Structures are given as structure tokens and as C-alpha cells.
Short mmCIF file of C-alpha atoms in Angstrom, two decimals:
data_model
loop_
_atom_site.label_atom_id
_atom_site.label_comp_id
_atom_site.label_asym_id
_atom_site.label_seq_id
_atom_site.Cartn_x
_atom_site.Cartn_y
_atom_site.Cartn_z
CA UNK A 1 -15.17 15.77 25.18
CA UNK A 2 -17.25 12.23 23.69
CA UNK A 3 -17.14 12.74 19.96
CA UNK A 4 -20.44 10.87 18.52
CA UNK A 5 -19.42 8.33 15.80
CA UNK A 6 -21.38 6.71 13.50
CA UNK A 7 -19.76 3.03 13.25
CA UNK A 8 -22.22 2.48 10.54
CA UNK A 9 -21.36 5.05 8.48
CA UNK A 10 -17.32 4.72 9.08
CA UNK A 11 -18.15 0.86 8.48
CA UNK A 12 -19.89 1.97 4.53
CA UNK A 13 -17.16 4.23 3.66
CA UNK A 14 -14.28 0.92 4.90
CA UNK A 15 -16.66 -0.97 2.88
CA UNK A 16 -16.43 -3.73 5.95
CA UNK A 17 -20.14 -5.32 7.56
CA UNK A 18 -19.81 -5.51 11.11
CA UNK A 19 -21.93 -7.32 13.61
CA UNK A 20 -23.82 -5.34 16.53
CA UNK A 21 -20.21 -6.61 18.45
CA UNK A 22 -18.06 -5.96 16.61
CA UNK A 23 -20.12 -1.80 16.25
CA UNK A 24 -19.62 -1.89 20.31
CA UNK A 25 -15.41 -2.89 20.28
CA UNK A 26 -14.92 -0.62 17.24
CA UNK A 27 -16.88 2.63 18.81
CA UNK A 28 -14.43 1.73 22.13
CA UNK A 29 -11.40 1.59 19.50
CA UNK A 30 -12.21 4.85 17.81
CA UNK A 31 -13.19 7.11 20.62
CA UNK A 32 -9.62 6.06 22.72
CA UNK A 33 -7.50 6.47 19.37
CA UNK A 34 -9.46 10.42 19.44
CA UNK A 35 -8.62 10.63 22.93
CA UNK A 36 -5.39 10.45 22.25
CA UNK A 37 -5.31 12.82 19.82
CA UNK A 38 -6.89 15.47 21.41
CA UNK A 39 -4.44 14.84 24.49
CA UNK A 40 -1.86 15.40 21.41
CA UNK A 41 -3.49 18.68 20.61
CA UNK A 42 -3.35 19.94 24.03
CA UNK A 43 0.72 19.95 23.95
CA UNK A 44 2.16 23.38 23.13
CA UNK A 45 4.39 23.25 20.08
CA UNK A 46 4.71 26.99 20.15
CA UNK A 47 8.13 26.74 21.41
CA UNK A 48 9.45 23.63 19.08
CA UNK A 49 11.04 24.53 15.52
CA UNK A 50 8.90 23.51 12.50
CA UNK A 51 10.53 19.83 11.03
CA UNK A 52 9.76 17.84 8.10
CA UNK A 53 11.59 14.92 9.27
CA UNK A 54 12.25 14.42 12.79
CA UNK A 55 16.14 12.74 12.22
CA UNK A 56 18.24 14.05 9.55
CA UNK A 57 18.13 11.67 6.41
CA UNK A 58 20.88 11.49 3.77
CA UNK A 59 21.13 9.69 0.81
CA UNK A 60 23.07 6.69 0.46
CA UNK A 61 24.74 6.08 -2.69
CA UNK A 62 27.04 3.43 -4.16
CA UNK A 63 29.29 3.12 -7.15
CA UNK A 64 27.06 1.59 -9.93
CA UNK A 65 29.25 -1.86 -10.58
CA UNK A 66 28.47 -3.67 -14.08
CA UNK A 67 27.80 -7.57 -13.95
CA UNK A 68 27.59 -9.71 -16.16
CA UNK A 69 24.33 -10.99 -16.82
CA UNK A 70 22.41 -14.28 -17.85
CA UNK A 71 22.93 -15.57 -21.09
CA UNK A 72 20.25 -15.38 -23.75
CA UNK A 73 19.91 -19.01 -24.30
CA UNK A 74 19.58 -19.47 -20.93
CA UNK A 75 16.85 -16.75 -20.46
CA UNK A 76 15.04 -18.41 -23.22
CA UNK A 77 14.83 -21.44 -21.37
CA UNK A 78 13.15 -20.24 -18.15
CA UNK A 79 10.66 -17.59 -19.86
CA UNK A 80 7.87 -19.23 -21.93
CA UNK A 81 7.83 -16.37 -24.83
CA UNK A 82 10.43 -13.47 -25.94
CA UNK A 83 10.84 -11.55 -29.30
CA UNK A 84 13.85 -9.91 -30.17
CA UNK A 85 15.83 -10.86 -26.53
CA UNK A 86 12.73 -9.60 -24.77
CA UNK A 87 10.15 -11.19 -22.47
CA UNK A 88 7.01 -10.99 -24.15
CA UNK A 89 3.82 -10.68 -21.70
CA UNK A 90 0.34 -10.16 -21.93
CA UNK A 91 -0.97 -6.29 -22.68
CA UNK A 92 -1.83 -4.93 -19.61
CA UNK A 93 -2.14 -0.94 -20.22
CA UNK A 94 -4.94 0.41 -23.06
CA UNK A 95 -3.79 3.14 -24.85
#
């Protein structure tokens, strides 16, 4: 089944121009990537149990470990403003 896709339109909503080209390789490129889909779609999963990962994940946890950090006055010297033993930066966020 040939799927009709408007390059154009795809192209608008990517916000991308494309040549008349670069339309042709990208209408090849889309209708093989739904090819393969639809090949996808035609496997029966009937039979397979529902997953939300497909390998089981753990977390991985360590012993927080206190360092020692940097020194004020040596803080001071590579930031070019702080108040109160804080970097100071520009306002990025309006309330």
C-alpha cells in the first residue's frame, strides 16, 4: 500500500526549504521508513507479554562520599562576580 505524502507540507511543519531534489530523495526516505512500519504491523504480538522495558533496569546507587571543596578565595578568583559566597549571574527567569 503507497501512502501519498506531501513533502511540502511535512517540509512547513520541519520548518526546512527543500529543493525539487532534495522533495524526490526525501519522498523515497519517507515512504521506505512507512514500509517498514507497516511490515512491523503485520507481526502478531498476540502471543508476546505486554513490556515497558524490554531488559530489566535497576537502579544503581552509591554511598554519597563528602569532599572537600574549593576554597572561597579561590572561587573568587575564577568567577567574575559573587555576593555572599555565591556566583552572581545575569536574570534569566521573569517572575
Amino acid at each position: 500500500m503507497k501512502t501519498k505524502i506531501d513533502i511540502t507540507y511535512v517540509a512547513k511543519l520541519a520548518k526546512i526549504k527543500l529543493n525539487k531534489k532534495e522533495k524526490e530523495t526525501l519522498s523515497v526516505e519517507l515512504h521506505t521508513i512507512l514500509a517498514f512500519i507497516n511490515k512491523l504491523n503485520e507481526i502478531d504480538t498476540s502471543l508476546a507479554p505486554p513490556t515497558s522495558h524490554p531488559f530489566s533496569i535497576k537502579n544503581v546507587f552509591r554511598k554519597d562520599v563528602a569532599r572537600p571543596s574549593l576554597p572561597i578565595a579561590k572561587v573568587r578568583r575564577l568567577t567574575p562576580q559573587m555576593k555572599n559566597d555565591f556566583f552572581k549571574v545575569p536574570k534569566v527567569i521573569e517572575k
